[in-house]
Coordinates of C-alpha atoms in Angstrom, one line a residue:
X5 CA -12.6 9.5 15.9
X6 CA -11.4 12.6 14.1
X7 CA -12.9 13.3 10.7
X8 CA -10.9 11.8 7.8
X9 CA -9.4 14.5 5.6
X10 CA -10.0 14.7 1.9
X11 CA -7.8 12.2 0.1
X12 CA -7.3 10.9 -3.4
X13 CA -9.9 8.4 -4.7
X14 CA -8.9 4.9 -3.8
X15 CA -8.0 4.3 -7.5
X16 CA -5.5 7.0 -7.4
X17 CA -3.7 6.0 -4.4
X18 CA -0.2 4.5 -4.4
X19 CA 1.5 2.5 -1.6
X20 CA 5.1 1.4 -1.0
X21 CA 5.0 -1.8 1.1
X22 CA 8.0 -3.3 3.0
X23 CA 7.7 -6.8 4.4
X24 CA 4.9 -7.7 1.8
X25 CA 5.7 -11.4 1.7
X26 CA 5.5 -11.8 5.5
X27 CA 2.4 -12.7 7.4
X28 CA 1.0 -9.1 8.1
X29 CA 2.3 -7.7 4.8
X30 CA 0.8 -10.3 2.6
X31 CA -2.6 -9.8 4.2
X32 CA -2.3 -6.0 3.9
X33 CA -1.2 -6.3 0.3
X34 CA -4.5 -8.2 -0.6
X35 CA -6.6 -5.4 1.3
X36 CA -4.8 -2.6 -0.5
X37 CA -5.3 -4.0 -3.9
X38 CA -9.0 -4.9 -3.2
X39 CA -9.4 -1.2 -2.2
X40 CA -8.0 -0.1 -5.6
X41 CA -4.5 1.1 -4.5
X42 CA -1.5 0.5 -6.8
X43 CA 1.4 -1.0 -4.8
X44 CA 5.2 -1.3 -5.2
X45 CA 6.6 -3.9 -2.9
X46 CA 10.1 -5.2 -2.0
X47 CA 11.1 -8.8 -1.6
X48 CA 14.1 -11.1 -2.0
X49 CA 12.2 -13.5 -4.1
X50 CA 9.1 -11.9 -5.2
X51 CA 6.0 -13.6 -6.8
X52 CA 5.0 -12.4 -10.1
X53 CA 3.6 -8.9 -10.8
X54 CA -0.1 -8.4 -10.9
X55 CA -2.7 -5.8 -11.7
X56 CA -1.6 -2.6 -9.9
X57 CA 1.2 -4.5 -8.2
X58 CA 4.9 -4.1 -9.1
X59 CA 7.6 -6.1 -7.2
X60 CA 11.1 -5.0 -6.7
X61 CA 13.9 -7.6 -6.0
X62 CA 16.2 -6.6 -3.2
X63 CA 16.6 -6.0 0.6
X64 CA 17.3 -3.1 2.8
X65 CA 21.0 -3.9 2.4
X66 CA 20.7 -4.1 -1.4
X67 CA 17.9 -1.6 -2.4
X68 CA 17.0 -1.5 -6.1
X69 CA 17.1 1.7 -8.0
X70 CA 13.6 1.1 -9.2
X71 CA 11.9 1.9 -6.0
X72 CA 9.4 4.8 -6.3
X73 CA 10.5 8.3 -5.4
X74 CA 7.1 9.2 -4.1
X75 CA 4.0 7.6 -2.8
X76 CA 0.8 8.4 -0.8
X77 CA 1.6 5.9 2.0
X78 CA 4.6 3.7 3.2
X79 CA 3.7 0.6 5.1
X80 CA 6.5 -1.2 7.0
X81 CA 5.4 -4.8 7.9
X82 CA 9.0 -6.2 8.5
X83 CA 11.8 -5.5 10.8
X84 CA 11.3 -2.2 12.3
X85 CA 15.1 -1.5 12.9
X86 CA 16.1 -2.0 9.2
X87 CA 13.1 0.1 8.0
X88 CA 13.8 2.9 10.5
X89 CA 17.4 3.2 9.1
X90 CA 16.2 3.3 5.5
X91 CA 13.4 5.9 6.2
X92 CA 15.7 8.2 8.1
X93 CA 17.8 8.6 5.0
X94 CA 15.5 7.8 2.2
X95 CA 14.9 10.4 -0.5
X96 CA 11.2 9.8 -1.0
X97 CA 8.1 12.2 -1.0
X98 CA 5.4 10.6 1.1
X99 CA 3.1 12.2 3.6
X100 CA 2.0 9.1 5.5
X101 CA 3.9 6.2 7.2
X102 CA 2.5 3.2 9.0
X103 CA 5.1 1.0 10.7
X104 CA 4.8 -2.2 12.7
X105 CA 6.7 -2.6 15.9
X106 CA 5.9 -4.8 18.9
X107 CA 4.8 -4.7 22.4
X108 CA 8.0 -6.5 23.1
X109 CA 9.5 -3.0 23.4
X110 CA 7.8 -3.0 26.8
X111 CA 7.5 -6.7 27.9
X112 CA 11.2 -7.5 27.4
X113 CA 12.6 -4.2 28.6
X114 CA 13.6 -5.6 32.0
X115 CA 14.2 -9.2 30.8
X116 CA 16.9 -11.2 32.5
X117 CA 18.3 -12.2 29.1
X118 CA 20.5 -9.4 27.7
X119 CA 19.5 -10.3 24.2
X120 CA 15.8 -9.7 25.0
X121 CA 16.7 -6.4 26.7
X122 CA 18.6 -5.4 23.6
X123 CA 15.7 -6.2 21.3
X124 CA 13.4 -4.1 23.5
X125 CA 15.8 -1.1 23.3
X126 CA 16.2 -1.6 19.6
X127 CA 12.5 -1.6 19.0
X128 CA 12.2 1.7 21.1
X129 CA 15.1 3.4 19.3
X130 CA 13.7 2.3 16.0
X131 CA 10.3 3.7 16.6
X132 CA 11.7 7.1 17.8
X133 CA 13.9 7.1 14.7
X134 CA 10.7 6.7 12.4
X135 CA 8.9 9.6 14.4
X136 CA 11.9 11.9 14.1
X137 CA 12.5 11.3 10.4
X138 CA 8.8 11.8 9.7
X139 CA 8.5 15.1 11.6
X140 CA 11.7 16.4 9.9
X141 CA 10.2 15.9 6.5
X142 CA 6.7 17.0 7.4
X143 CA 5.1 13.5 7.2
X144 CA 2.9 11.8 9.6
X145 CA 3.8 8.5 11.1
X146 CA 1.9 6.0 13.1
X147 CA 3.5 3.0 15.0
X148 CA 1.5 -0.2 15.5
X149 CA 2.6 -2.5 18.3
X150 CA 1.0 -6.0 18.2
X151 CA 0.8 -8.5 21.0
X152 CA 1.2 -12.3 20.3
X153 CA 0.5 -12.7 16.6
X154 CA -1.1 -15.8 15.1
X155 CA -3.1 -16.9 12.1
X156 CA -0.7 -17.3 9.3
X157 CA 1.3 -20.3 10.4
X158 CA 4.5 -18.4 10.3
X159 CA 4.7 -16.9 13.8
X160 CA 7.2 -17.8 16.4
X161 CA 4.8 -18.2 19.2
X162 CA 1.7 -20.5 18.9
X163 CA 3.0 -22.1 15.7
X164 CA 6.2 -23.3 17.5
X165 CA 4.0 -24.8 20.3
X166 CA 1.7 -26.4 17.7
X167 CA 5.0 -27.8 15.9
X168 CA 6.3 -29.4 19.0
X169 CA 3.0 -30.8 20.2
X170 CA 2.4 -32.4 16.8
X171 CA 5.9 -33.9 16.8
X172 CA 5.7 -35.4 20.3
X173 CA 1.9 -35.8 20.7
X174 CA 2.0 -33.6 23.9
X175 CA 2.9 -30.3 25.3
X176 CA 4.2 -29.7 28.9
X177 CA 3.4 -26.5 31.0
X178 CA 4.0 -25.4 34.5
X179 CA 0.7 -25.6 36.5
X180 CA 1.3 -21.9 37.4
X181 CA 1.4 -20.6 33.8
X182 CA -1.4 -18.3 34.4
X183 CA 0.0 -14.9 33.0
X184 CA -2.7 -13.2 30.8
X185 CA -2.4 -13.0 27.0
X186 CA -4.2 -11.4 24.2
X187 CA -3.3 -13.2 21.0
X188 CA -4.0 -11.2 17.9
X189 CA -4.9 -12.6 14.4
X190 CA -2.8 -11.4 11.5
X191 CA -5.9 -10.2 9.5
X192 CA -6.8 -7.8 12.3
X193 CA -3.3 -6.3 12.2
X194 CA -3.6 -5.7 8.4
X195 CA -7.0 -4.3 8.8
X196 CA -5.5 -1.8 11.5
X197 CA -2.9 -0.6 9.1
X198 CA -5.4 -0.1 6.3
X199 CA -7.7 1.8 8.6
X200 CA -5.0 3.9 10.3
X201 CA -3.7 5.3 7.1
X202 CA -6.6 7.8 7.0
X203 CA -6.9 8.5 10.7
X204 CA -5.8 12.1 11.4
X205 CA -5.9 11.4 15.2
X206 CA -3.3 8.6 14.7
X207 CA -0.6 11.0 13.4
X208 CA 2.4 11.0 15.3
X209 CA 1.2 8.2 17.8
X210 CA 1.9 4.7 18.8
X211 CA -0.8 2.2 19.5
X212 CA -0.8 -1.3 21.2
X213 CA -2.8 -3.8 19.0
X214 CA -3.9 -6.6 21.4
X215 CA -6.3 -9.3 20.3
X216 CA -10.0 -9.2 21.2
X217 CA -9.9 -11.6 24.1
X218 CA -7.8 -11.8 27.3
X219 CA -7.0 -15.3 28.6
X220 CA -4.4 -17.0 30.7
X221 CA -1.5 -18.8 29.1
X222 CA -2.6 -22.2 30.0
X223 CA -6.0 -21.7 28.6
X224 CA -4.5 -20.2 25.4
X225 CA -2.4 -23.3 24.9
X226 CA -5.2 -25.7 25.7
X227 CA -7.6 -24.1 23.3
X228 CA -4.9 -24.0 20.5
X229 CA -4.2 -27.9 21.1
X230 CA -7.9 -28.6 21.1
X231 CA -8.2 -27.5 17.5
X232 CA -5.7 -30.1 16.2
X233 CA -6.5 -33.6 14.9
X234 CA -5.2 -35.7 16.5
X235 CA -5.4 -33.7 19.6
X236 CA -2.1 -33.6 21.5
X237 CA -2.2 -34.0 25.3
X238 CA -1.4 -31.1 27.6
X239 CA 0.5 -32.0 30.7
X240 CA 0.7 -29.7 33.7
X241 CA 3.7 -30.1 36.0
X242 CA 4.1 -28.4 39.4
X243 CA 6.1 -25.3 38.9
X244 CA 9.3 -26.5 40.7
X245 CA 9.4 -29.7 38.9
X246 CA 8.9 -28.1 35.5
X247 CA 11.6 -25.6 36.2
X248 CA 14.0 -28.5 37.1
X249 CA 13.2 -30.3 34.0
X250 CA 13.6 -27.2 32.0
X251 CA 17.0 -26.5 33.5
X252 CA 18.1 -30.0 32.7
X253 CA 17.0 -29.7 29.1
X254 CA 18.8 -26.4 28.7
X255 CA 22.0 -28.0 30.1
X256 CA 21.7 -30.7 27.6
X257 CA 21.2 -28.3 24.7
X258 CA 17.7 -29.5 23.8
X259 CA 16.1 -26.0 23.9
X260 CA 18.2 -23.9 21.7
X261 CA 16.3 -20.8 20.7
X262 CA 14.1 -20.8 23.8
X263 CA 15.5 -18.2 26.4
X264 CA 14.7 -18.7 30.1
X265 CA 12.8 -15.4 29.9
X266 CA 10.1 -17.0 27.6
X267 CA 9.2 -19.5 30.3
X268 CA 9.2 -16.9 33.1
X269 CA 6.8 -14.8 31.1
X270 CA 4.2 -17.6 31.1
X271 CA 3.6 -16.6 34.6
X272 CA 3.3 -12.7 33.9
X273 CA 0.5 -10.7 32.7
X274 CA 1.3 -9.1 29.3
X275 CA -1.9 -7.1 28.8
X276 CA -2.4 -3.9 26.7
X277 CA -5.4 -1.5 26.2
X278 CA -7.0 -1.6 22.7
X279 CA -9.2 1.4 23.6
X280 CA -6.9 4.1 22.0
X281 CA -6.6 2.2 18.7
X282 CA -10.4 1.6 18.8
X283 CA -11.0 5.3 19.2
X284 CA -8.5 6.4 16.6
X285 CA -9.3 4.0 13.7
X286 CA -12.1 1.7 14.8
X287 CA -9.8 -1.2 15.8
X288 CA -11.9 -4.1 16.8
X289 CA -10.0 -7.5 16.9
X290 CA -11.7 -10.9 17.0
X291 CA -11.7 -13.1 20.0
X292 CA -9.2 -16.0 20.2
X293 CA -10.8 -18.9 18.2
X294 CA -8.0 -20.9 16.7
X295 CA -8.4 -23.3 13.9
X296 CA -5.9 -25.9 12.7
X297 CA -5.4 -24.2 9.4
X298 CA -4.0 -21.2 11.1
X299 CA -0.9 -23.1 12.1
X300 CA 1.9 -24.6 10.1
X301 CA 1.6 -28.3 9.3

């Protein structure tokens, strides 16, 4: 890792955090405050202010005039597209930007579903917009791209599986759901953002942030269900039978919000290299050891 440049003492540093009430943002906020940063954060319905923490009520569509005009670092832990448009036109003096995107910019690039392809393109365009704006104002931006996020109970991946399994007492998968996954805990993502802010080698670069263990989809789901009490059953159906049942459920309107591509990807390897992030800012995510409290009740 490159040497870290001289920087203000932790008690002198000031951050502006977007998405601070979300899963990653809430964890990052706690880390920054524990390290002595003072923080301004934006939320629709903010919690009370606290020591070295000032909340601003608003959204990107209705930004309050009270936002600071300078900061030592900006962290974007919410929607990358909304942040990128704000940052491209914002009048703020800040030398460092850390923004979260997603590895969906790659995994959904060639999806059959046009909405998923549009999402992938939007993520790529948004990341490029952040880098362009940072370069134009002499700032250093870093883009962090997580894989499958879990740990807060508010994700749309494993928590959705847990909710369905708890409701029905079982979860059904195709027997060939062997695509590799790297689930990443939200606390490891917050730690990565906190560490990356002082890593000179991370300036102007994007990093995939996979979890610390690679396992197949079927094993990931089985391990997740095993931590629940009572433990739901996991049923494995032959691929063609599962696909036929899925088609029937879609035709009946019972799977709204679950695009066909989500099932197709169960059979695909979605694996990313953590080594560049490890070299740049010491990224060392935990293996996948789910507990019931990591998922919504």
